[in-house]
Amino acid sequence: MTNKLYQLSVPHQIKVSGLTVDVVRKDIKNLHLAVYPPLGRVRVAAPLRVSDEAVRLAVISRLSWIKRQKSKFTNQARQSAREFVSGESHYFKGRRYRLNVIYQTGTSQVAIRNKSTIDLFVREGSDQAQRERVLLAWYRQQLKGLIPSLIAQWEPIIDVKVSDWRVKQMKTKWGTCNIEAQRIWLNLELVKKSTQCLEYIIVHEMVHLLERRHNDHFAELMNKFMPQWRLYREELNRSALGHEEWGY
Ligand SMILES: [Zn+2]
């Protein structure tokens, strides 16, 4: 037993048998081990007085369970590959919808019906890539419609200016910020998340205009502007989309 108090709430990583483990110290009694989708991130929340070595031993004792969890997520990810056919689940603004594909001769379009269905109107004979393109174009348009008012709302609060913003598909990040150009990029996938999650990423990227790095100062600013930001981060990290973890 050591009397050293490990640093509170600054996550770091340790390697255990080739496994990367995120460790966060909290004022808690017991050690919590969890594996998160979609990639099987392993996270340990440890009491303040538990050393990294003790965390390592705890992880080793549960290695087979962790591996089972990870392979479960890998299978889920494989099964959730989309074909853009009727009956599939698709997400929009944090809500799950059933996709209904309608083949017709008119213009391709997308419509939400009964808060439960996404009607996807496509030309006769449209293949999977064409169906996907129509839905993604609609997603992009919807997301672009949400962003300007959120930026405008937060600019006076954070006291920064965003000169430009763009939407793109990104594999590993929800957003990025080009500080010199005062430009933020937002992941198209955010359209599938609750508007609060989108807002959190926008605020996060805007706060980078005040603090480049993910340091204590950054966390302080986030706490000040959006005290609930950790909840939104958890919500994003829980989701089973092809994403790596979002650190802050
Ligand atoms: Zn960041």
PDB file of C-alpha atoms and ligand atoms in Angstrom:
ATOM      1  CA  MET A   1       0.000   0.000   0.000  1.00  0.00           C
ATOM      2  CA  THR A   2       1.302   3.376  -0.934  1.00  0.00           C
ATOM      3  CA  ASN A   3       0.209   6.733   0.331  1.00  0.00           C
ATOM      4  CA  LYS A   4       0.786   8.348  -3.003  1.00  0.00           C
ATOM      5  CA  LEU A   5      -2.351   9.945  -4.380  1.00  0.00           C
ATOM      6  CA  TYR A   6      -2.491   9.497  -8.112  1.00  0.00           C
ATOM      7  CA  GLN A   7      -3.571  12.434 -10.191  1.00  0.00           C
ATOM      8  CA  LEU A   8      -7.301  12.923 -10.386  1.00  0.00           C
ATOM      9  CA  SER A   9      -9.221  12.624 -13.632  1.00  0.00           C
ATOM     10  CA  VAL A  10      -6.324  12.985 -16.058  1.00  0.00           C
ATOM     11  CA  PRO A  11      -6.621   9.804 -18.114  1.00  0.00           C
ATOM     12  CA  HIS A  12      -3.472   7.997 -19.173  1.00  0.00           C
ATOM     13  CA  GLN A  13      -2.723   4.673 -20.808  1.00  0.00           C
ATOM     14  CA  ILE A  14      -0.850   1.574 -19.774  1.00  0.00           C
ATOM     15  CA  LYS A  15       0.003  -1.525 -21.817  1.00  0.00           C
ATOM     16  CA  VAL A  16      -0.992  -4.923 -20.477  1.00  0.00           C
ATOM     17  CA  SER A  17      -0.209  -8.042 -22.535  1.00  0.00           C
ATOM     18  CA  GLY A  18      -0.356  -6.027 -25.738  1.00  0.00           C
ATOM     19  CA  LEU A  19      -3.610  -4.406 -24.667  1.00  0.00           C
ATOM     20  CA  THR A  20      -3.923  -0.640 -24.347  1.00  0.00           C
ATOM     21  CA  VAL A  21      -5.801   0.289 -21.195  1.00  0.00           C
ATOM     22  CA  ASP A  22      -7.112   3.762 -20.413  1.00  0.00           C
ATOM     23  CA  VAL A  23      -6.724   4.499 -16.736  1.00  0.00           C
ATOM     24  CA  VAL A  24      -8.585   7.243 -14.970  1.00  0.00           C
ATOM     25  CA  ARG A  25      -8.373   7.902 -11.240  1.00  0.00           C
ATOM     26  CA  LYS A  26     -11.423   8.900  -9.317  1.00  0.00           C
ATOM     27  CA  ASP A  27     -12.529   9.354  -5.765  1.00  0.00           C
ATOM     28  CA  ILE A  28     -14.170   5.917  -5.652  1.00  0.00           C
ATOM     29  CA  LYS A  29     -13.871   2.851  -3.428  1.00  0.00           C
ATOM     30  CA  ASN A  30     -13.581   0.082  -5.987  1.00  0.00           C
ATOM     31  CA  LEU A  31     -11.822  -0.449  -9.237  1.00  0.00           C
ATOM     32  CA  HIS A  32     -14.111  -0.518 -12.292  1.00  0.00           C
ATOM     33  CA  LEU A  33     -13.128  -2.268 -15.482  1.00  0.00           C
ATOM     34  CA  ALA A  34     -15.143  -1.810 -18.654  1.00  0.00           C
ATOM     35  CA  VAL A  35     -14.863  -2.632 -22.335  1.00  0.00           C
ATOM     36  CA  TYR A  36     -16.573  -0.211 -24.707  1.00  0.00           C
ATOM     37  CA  PRO A  37     -17.884  -0.588 -28.226  1.00  0.00           C
ATOM     38  CA  PRO A  38     -17.238  -0.284 -31.046  1.00  0.00           C
ATOM     39  CA  LEU A  39     -13.553  -1.111 -30.906  1.00  0.00           C
ATOM     40  CA  GLY A  40     -13.378  -2.693 -27.486  1.00  0.00           C
ATOM     41  CA  ARG A  41     -11.641   0.142 -25.686  1.00  0.00           C
ATOM     42  CA  VAL A  42     -10.629  -1.023 -22.225  1.00  0.00           C
ATOM     43  CA  ARG A  43     -11.049   1.513 -19.474  1.00  0.00           C
ATOM     44  CA  VAL A  44     -10.271   1.250 -15.810  1.00  0.00           C
ATOM     45  CA  ALA A  45     -11.569   3.689 -13.250  1.00  0.00           C
ATOM     46  CA  ALA A  46      -9.363   3.262 -10.220  1.00  0.00           C
ATOM     47  CA  PRO A  47      -9.457   4.665  -6.694  1.00  0.00           C
ATOM     48  CA  LEU A  48      -6.900   7.382  -6.080  1.00  0.00           C
ATOM     49  CA  ARG A  49      -4.532   5.195  -4.057  1.00  0.00           C
ATOM     50  CA  VAL A  50      -4.381   2.246  -6.439  1.00  0.00           C
ATOM     51  CA  SER A  51      -1.098   2.110  -8.345  1.00  0.00           C
ATOM     52  CA  ASP A  52      -0.702   1.367 -12.044  1.00  0.00           C
ATOM     53  CA  GLU A  53       0.863  -1.942 -11.070  1.00  0.00           C
ATOM     54  CA  ALA A  54      -2.286  -2.959  -9.172  1.00  0.00           C
ATOM     55  CA  VAL A  55      -4.377  -1.879 -12.159  1.00  0.00           C
ATOM     56  CA  ARG A  56      -2.170  -4.035 -14.389  1.00  0.00           C
ATOM     57  CA  LEU A  57      -2.748  -7.081 -12.167  1.00  0.00           C
ATOM     58  CA  ALA A  58      -6.500  -6.494 -12.139  1.00  0.00           C
ATOM     59  CA  VAL A  59      -6.555  -6.335 -15.925  1.00  0.00           C
ATOM     60  CA  ILE A  60      -4.487  -9.531 -16.222  1.00  0.00           C
ATOM     61  CA  SER A  61      -6.901 -11.374 -13.939  1.00  0.00           C
ATOM     62  CA  ARG A  62      -9.769 -10.498 -16.282  1.00  0.00           C
ATOM     63  CA  LEU A  63      -7.996 -10.938 -19.613  1.00  0.00           C
ATOM     64  CA  SER A  64     -10.207 -13.732 -20.921  1.00  0.00           C
ATOM     65  CA  TRP A  65     -13.379 -11.795 -20.111  1.00  0.00           C
ATOM     66  CA  ILE A  66     -11.956  -8.705 -21.841  1.00  0.00           C
ATOM     67  CA  LYS A  67     -11.112 -10.741 -24.950  1.00  0.00           C
ATOM     68  CA  ARG A  68     -14.639 -12.169 -25.067  1.00  0.00           C
ATOM     69  CA  GLN A  69     -16.104  -8.648 -24.864  1.00  0.00           C
ATOM     70  CA  LYS A  70     -13.830  -7.399 -27.594  1.00  0.00           C
ATOM     71  CA  SER A  71     -14.736 -10.198 -29.993  1.00  0.00           C
ATOM     72  CA  LYS A  72     -18.433  -9.582 -29.266  1.00  0.00           C
ATOM     73  CA  PHE A  73     -18.043  -5.966 -30.392  1.00  0.00           C
ATOM     74  CA  THR A  74     -16.104  -6.980 -33.494  1.00  0.00           C
ATOM     75  CA  ASN A  75     -18.970  -9.287 -34.486  1.00  0.00           C
ATOM     76  CA  GLN A  76     -21.556  -6.590 -33.800  1.00  0.00           C
ATOM     77  CA  ALA A  77     -19.647  -4.127 -35.963  1.00  0.00           C
ATOM     78  CA  ARG A  78     -19.517  -6.636 -38.782  1.00  0.00           C
ATOM     79  CA  GLN A  79     -23.241  -7.333 -38.527  1.00  0.00           C
ATOM     80  CA  SER A  80     -24.138  -3.672 -38.492  1.00  0.00           C
ATOM     81  CA  ALA A  81     -22.582  -3.013 -41.924  1.00  0.00           C
ATOM     82  CA  ARG A  82     -25.339  -1.269 -43.841  1.00  0.00           C
ATOM     83  CA  GLU A  83     -26.818  -2.240 -47.192  1.00  0.00           C
ATOM     84  CA  PHE A  84     -29.377   0.583 -47.337  1.00  0.00           C
ATOM     85  CA  VAL A  85     -32.350  -1.713 -47.703  1.00  0.00           C
ATOM     86  CA  SER A  86     -35.792  -1.552 -46.088  1.00  0.00           C
ATOM     87  CA  GLY A  87     -35.926  -2.721 -42.502  1.00  0.00           C
ATOM     88  CA  GLU A  88     -32.446  -1.594 -41.481  1.00  0.00           C
ATOM     89  CA  SER A  89     -31.931   0.698 -38.518  1.00  0.00           C
ATOM     90  CA  HIS A  90     -30.448   4.085 -39.288  1.00  0.00           C
ATOM     91  CA  TYR A  91     -29.859   6.937 -36.884  1.00  0.00           C
ATOM     92  CA  PHE A  92     -30.690  10.603 -37.121  1.00  0.00           C
ATOM     93  CA  LYS A  93     -30.245  13.198 -34.342  1.00  0.00           C
ATOM     94  CA  GLY A  94     -29.782  10.533 -31.706  1.00  0.00           C
ATOM     95  CA  ARG A  95     -32.868   8.604 -32.631  1.00  0.00           C
ATOM     96  CA  ARG A  96     -33.237   5.232 -34.325  1.00  0.00           C
ATOM     97  CA  TYR A  97     -35.316   4.987 -37.487  1.00  0.00           C
ATOM     98  CA  ARG A  98     -36.404   2.133 -39.677  1.00  0.00           C
ATOM     99  CA  LEU A  99     -35.298   2.603 -43.278  1.00  0.00           C
ATOM    100  CA  ASN A 100     -37.977   2.241 -45.948  1.00  0.00           C
ATOM    101  CA  VAL A 101     -36.676   2.246 -49.525  1.00  0.00           C
ATOM    102  CA  ILE A 102     -39.126   3.309 -52.232  1.00  0.00           C
ATOM    103  CA  TYR A 103     -38.153   2.801 -55.866  1.00  0.00           C
ATOM    104  CA  GLN A 104     -39.765   5.333 -58.193  1.00  0.00           C
ATOM    105  CA  THR A 105     -39.194   7.459 -61.280  1.00  0.00           C
ATOM    106  CA  GLY A 106     -39.109  10.947 -59.697  1.00  0.00           C
ATOM    107  CA  THR A 107     -36.339  12.855 -57.972  1.00  0.00           C
ATOM    108  CA  SER A 108     -34.402  11.075 -55.235  1.00  0.00           C
ATOM    109  CA  GLN A 109     -35.263  12.344 -51.801  1.00  0.00           C
ATOM    110  CA  VAL A 110     -35.474  11.504 -48.129  1.00  0.00           C
ATOM    111  CA  ALA A 111     -38.331  12.121 -45.717  1.00  0.00           C
ATOM    112  CA  ILE A 112     -38.896  11.394 -42.041  1.00  0.00           C
ATOM    113  CA  ARG A 113     -42.266   9.860 -41.276  1.00  0.00           C
ATOM    114  CA  ASN A 114     -44.017   9.341 -37.908  1.00  0.00           C
ATOM    115  CA  LYS A 115     -40.792   9.884 -35.919  1.00  0.00           C
ATOM    116  CA  SER A 116     -40.063   6.255 -36.750  1.00  0.00           C
ATOM    117  CA  THR A 117     -39.306   5.832 -40.430  1.00  0.00           C
ATOM    118  CA  ILE A 118     -36.843   7.269 -42.917  1.00  0.00           C
ATOM    119  CA  ASP A 119     -38.402   7.031 -46.367  1.00  0.00           C
ATOM    120  CA  LEU A 120     -35.661   6.845 -48.969  1.00  0.00           C
ATOM    121  CA  PHE A 121     -36.981   7.578 -52.466  1.00  0.00           C
ATOM    122  CA  VAL A 122     -34.595   6.419 -55.179  1.00  0.00           C
ATOM    123  CA  ARG A 123     -34.765   5.690 -58.890  1.00  0.00           C
ATOM    124  CA  GLU A 124     -35.787   2.239 -60.087  1.00  0.00           C
ATOM    125  CA  GLY A 125     -32.772  -0.041 -60.178  1.00  0.00           C
ATOM    126  CA  SER A 126     -30.622   2.041 -57.802  1.00  0.00           C
ATOM    127  CA  ASP A 127     -27.823  -0.041 -56.357  1.00  0.00           C
ATOM    128  CA  GLN A 128     -26.439   0.037 -52.845  1.00  0.00           C
ATOM    129  CA  ALA A 129     -23.893   2.787 -53.602  1.00  0.00           C
ATOM    130  CA  GLN A 130     -26.581   4.993 -55.138  1.00  0.00           C
ATOM    131  CA  ARG A 131     -28.944   4.475 -52.207  1.00  0.00           C
ATOM    132  CA  GLU A 132     -26.149   5.286 -49.797  1.00  0.00           C
ATOM    133  CA  ARG A 133     -25.234   8.430 -51.734  1.00  0.00           C
ATOM    134  CA  VAL A 134     -28.790   9.769 -51.541  1.00  0.00           C
ATOM    135  CA  LEU A 135     -29.015   9.180 -47.811  1.00  0.00           C
ATOM    136  CA  LEU A 136     -25.569  10.654 -47.107  1.00  0.00           C
ATOM    137  CA  ALA A 137     -26.363  13.758 -49.176  1.00  0.00           C
ATOM    138  CA  TRP A 138     -29.485  14.237 -47.086  1.00  0.00           C
ATOM    139  CA  TYR A 139     -27.545  13.664 -43.857  1.00  0.00           C
ATOM    140  CA  ARG A 140     -24.993  16.249 -44.951  1.00  0.00           C
ATOM    141  CA  GLN A 141     -27.681  18.786 -45.776  1.00  0.00           C
ATOM    142  CA  GLN A 142     -29.394  18.204 -42.414  1.00  0.00           C
ATOM    143  CA  LEU A 143     -26.151  18.550 -40.451  1.00  0.00           C
ATOM    144  CA  LYS A 144     -25.192  21.697 -42.338  1.00  0.00           C
ATOM    145  CA  GLY A 145     -28.549  23.147 -41.376  1.00  0.00           C
ATOM    146  CA  LEU A 146     -27.851  22.621 -37.662  1.00  0.00           C
ATOM    147  CA  ILE A 147     -24.329  24.014 -37.435  1.00  0.00           C
ATOM    148  CA  PRO A 148     -24.540  27.796 -38.165  1.00  0.00           C
ATOM    149  CA  SER A 149     -26.938  28.663 -35.350  1.00  0.00           C
ATOM    150  CA  LEU A 150     -24.940  26.608 -32.835  1.00  0.00           C
ATOM    151  CA  ILE A 151     -21.712  28.382 -33.795  1.00  0.00           C
ATOM    152  CA  ALA A 152     -23.447  31.769 -33.707  1.00  0.00           C
ATOM    153  CA  GLN A 153     -24.895  30.990 -30.287  1.00  0.00           C
ATOM    154  CA  TRP A 154     -21.525  30.003 -28.811  1.00  0.00           C
ATOM    155  CA  GLU A 155     -19.281  32.654 -30.359  1.00  0.00           C
ATOM    156  CA  PRO A 156     -20.195  35.396 -27.863  1.00  0.00           C
ATOM    157  CA  ILE A 157     -20.116  32.963 -24.919  1.00  0.00           C
ATOM    158  CA  ILE A 158     -16.645  31.580 -25.668  1.00  0.00           C
ATOM    159  CA  ASP A 159     -15.604  34.914 -27.160  1.00  0.00           C
ATOM    160  CA  VAL A 160     -13.980  33.511 -30.283  1.00  0.00           C
ATOM    161  CA  LYS A 161     -14.686  33.832 -33.972  1.00  0.00           C
ATOM    162  CA  VAL A 162     -15.101  30.872 -36.311  1.00  0.00           C
ATOM    163  CA  SER A 163     -14.235  32.058 -39.826  1.00  0.00           C
ATOM    164  CA  ASP A 164     -15.189  28.863 -41.559  1.00  0.00           C
ATOM    165  CA  TRP A 165     -16.609  25.420 -40.862  1.00  0.00           C
ATOM    166  CA  ARG A 166     -16.926  22.288 -42.976  1.00  0.00           C
ATOM    167  CA  VAL A 167     -18.417  18.844 -42.803  1.00  0.00           C
ATOM    168  CA  LYS A 168     -16.561  15.734 -43.867  1.00  0.00           C
ATOM    169  CA  GLN A 169     -16.481  12.027 -43.241  1.00  0.00           C
ATOM    170  CA  MET A 170     -13.719  11.174 -40.815  1.00  0.00           C
ATOM    171  CA  LYS A 171     -12.732   7.772 -39.514  1.00  0.00           C
ATOM    172  CA  THR A 172     -11.163   8.596 -36.184  1.00  0.00           C
ATOM    173  CA  LYS A 173     -12.270  12.048 -35.081  1.00  0.00           C
ATOM    174  CA  TRP A 174     -15.556  13.753 -34.365  1.00  0.00           C
ATOM    175  CA  GLY A 175     -14.100  17.118 -35.193  1.00  0.00           C
ATOM    176  CA  THR A 176     -10.895  19.030 -35.742  1.00  0.00           C
ATOM    177  CA  CYS A 177      -9.860  22.645 -35.505  1.00  0.00           C
ATOM    178  CA  ASN A 178      -7.427  24.581 -37.658  1.00  0.00           C
ATOM    179  CA  ILE A 179      -6.508  27.267 -35.171  1.00  0.00           C
ATOM    180  CA  GLU A 180      -4.603  29.539 -37.561  1.00  0.00           C
ATOM    181  CA  ALA A 181      -7.449  29.570 -40.081  1.00  0.00           C
ATOM    182  CA  GLN A 182     -10.097  29.579 -37.295  1.00  0.00           C
ATOM    183  CA  ARG A 183     -11.743  26.790 -39.227  1.00  0.00           C
ATOM    184  CA  ILE A 184     -13.503  23.786 -37.718  1.00  0.00           C
ATOM    185  CA  TRP A 185     -14.263  20.457 -39.357  1.00  0.00           C
ATOM    186  CA  LEU A 186     -17.132  18.331 -38.177  1.00  0.00           C
ATOM    187  CA  ASN A 187     -17.660  14.655 -38.805  1.00  0.00           C
ATOM    188  CA  LEU A 188     -20.716  13.829 -40.898  1.00  0.00           C
ATOM    189  CA  GLU A 189     -21.448  11.006 -38.430  1.00  0.00           C
ATOM    190  CA  LEU A 190     -22.498  13.625 -35.867  1.00  0.00           C
ATOM    191  CA  VAL A 191     -25.829  13.928 -37.692  1.00  0.00           C
ATOM    192  CA  LYS A 192     -26.671  10.512 -36.229  1.00  0.00           C
ATOM    193  CA  LYS A 193     -26.043  11.733 -32.684  1.00  0.00           C
ATOM    194  CA  SER A 194     -28.160  13.842 -30.378  1.00  0.00           C
ATOM    195  CA  THR A 195     -27.950  17.569 -31.018  1.00  0.00           C
ATOM    196  CA  GLN A 196     -26.283  17.938 -27.589  1.00  0.00           C
ATOM    197  CA  CYS A 197     -23.419  15.743 -28.809  1.00  0.00           C
ATOM    198  CA  LEU A 198     -23.047  17.874 -31.923  1.00  0.00           C
ATOM    199  CA  GLU A 199     -23.089  20.966 -29.752  1.00  0.00           C
ATOM    200  CA  TYR A 200     -20.438  19.496 -27.459  1.00  0.00           C
ATOM    201  CA  ILE A 201     -18.101  18.815 -30.388  1.00  0.00           C
ATOM    202  CA  ILE A 202     -18.665  22.319 -31.742  1.00  0.00           C
ATOM    203  CA  VAL A 203     -17.911  23.818 -28.326  1.00  0.00           C
ATOM    204  CA  HIS A 204     -14.870  21.556 -27.967  1.00  0.00           C
ATOM    205  CA  GLU A 205     -13.452  22.680 -31.297  1.00  0.00           C
ATOM    206  CA  MET A 206     -14.229  26.334 -30.539  1.00  0.00           C
ATOM    207  CA  VAL A 207     -12.478  26.071 -27.180  1.00  0.00           C
ATOM    208  CA  HIS A 208      -9.377  25.010 -29.117  1.00  0.00           C
ATOM    209  CA  LEU A 209      -9.302  28.577 -30.410  1.00  0.00           C
ATOM    210  CA  LEU A 210      -8.463  29.524 -26.811  1.00  0.00           C
ATOM    211  CA  GLU A 211      -6.344  26.500 -25.908  1.00  0.00           C
ATOM    212  CA  ARG A 212      -4.621  24.360 -28.501  1.00  0.00           C
ATOM    213  CA  ARG A 213      -3.902  21.347 -26.304  1.00  0.00           C
ATOM    214  CA  HIS A 214      -6.002  18.933 -24.245  1.00  0.00           C
ATOM    215  CA  ASN A 215      -4.509  20.076 -20.962  1.00  0.00           C
ATOM    216  CA  ASP A 216      -5.908  21.157 -17.602  1.00  0.00           C
ATOM    217  CA  HIS A 217      -6.611  24.620 -18.929  1.00  0.00           C
ATOM    218  CA  PHE A 218      -8.654  23.095 -21.733  1.00  0.00           C
ATOM    219  CA  ALA A 219     -10.667  20.984 -19.271  1.00  0.00           C
ATOM    220  CA  GLU A 220     -11.226  24.073 -17.094  1.00  0.00           C
ATOM    221  CA  LEU A 221     -12.597  25.984 -20.050  1.00  0.00           C
ATOM    222  CA  MET A 222     -14.889  23.106 -20.980  1.00  0.00           C
ATOM    223  CA  ASN A 223     -16.100  22.876 -17.375  1.00  0.00           C
ATOM    224  CA  LYS A 224     -16.842  26.570 -17.400  1.00  0.00           C
ATOM    225  CA  PHE A 225     -18.704  26.704 -20.718  1.00  0.00           C
ATOM    226  CA  MET A 226     -20.363  23.287 -20.717  1.00  0.00           C
ATOM    227  CA  PRO A 227     -20.296  21.632 -17.285  1.00  0.00           C
ATOM    228  CA  GLN A 228     -22.016  18.513 -18.663  1.00  0.00           C
ATOM    229  CA  TRP A 229     -19.469  17.900 -21.408  1.00  0.00           C
ATOM    230  CA  ARG A 230     -18.283  14.563 -19.965  1.00  0.00           C
ATOM    231  CA  LEU A 231     -21.785  13.120 -20.334  1.00  0.00           C
ATOM    232  CA  TYR A 232     -21.820  13.955 -24.006  1.00  0.00           C
ATOM    233  CA  ARG A 233     -18.357  12.517 -24.442  1.00  0.00           C
ATOM    234  CA  GLU A 234     -19.543   9.272 -22.849  1.00  0.00           C
ATOM    235  CA  GLU A 235     -22.567   9.233 -25.122  1.00  0.00           C
ATOM    236  CA  LEU A 236     -20.317   9.569 -28.160  1.00  0.00           C
ATOM    237  CA  ASN A 237     -17.903   6.947 -26.892  1.00  0.00           C
ATOM    238  CA  ARG A 238     -20.685   4.460 -26.218  1.00  0.00           C
ATOM    239  CA  SER A 239     -22.042   4.546 -29.723  1.00  0.00           C
ATOM    240  CA  ALA A 240     -21.321   1.658 -32.015  1.00  0.00           C
ATOM    241  CA  LEU A 241     -20.177   3.539 -35.066  1.00  0.00           C
ATOM    242  CA  GLY A 242     -16.879   2.965 -36.786  1.00  0.00           C
ATOM    243  CA  HIS A 243     -15.013   5.303 -34.517  1.00  0.00           C
ATOM    244  CA  GLU A 244     -12.104   5.348 -32.242  1.00  0.00           C
ATOM    245  CA  GLU A 245     -12.392   6.908 -28.882  1.00  0.00           C
ATOM    246  CA  TRP A 246     -12.815  10.585 -28.312  1.00  0.00           C
ATOM    247  CA  GLY A 247     -10.393  11.613 -25.593  1.00  0.00           C
ATOM    248  CA  TYR A 248     -11.785  14.947 -24.441  1.00  0.00           C
TER     249      TYR A 248
HETATM  250 ZN    ZN B   1      -9.637  18.485 -29.253  1.00  0.00          ZN
END
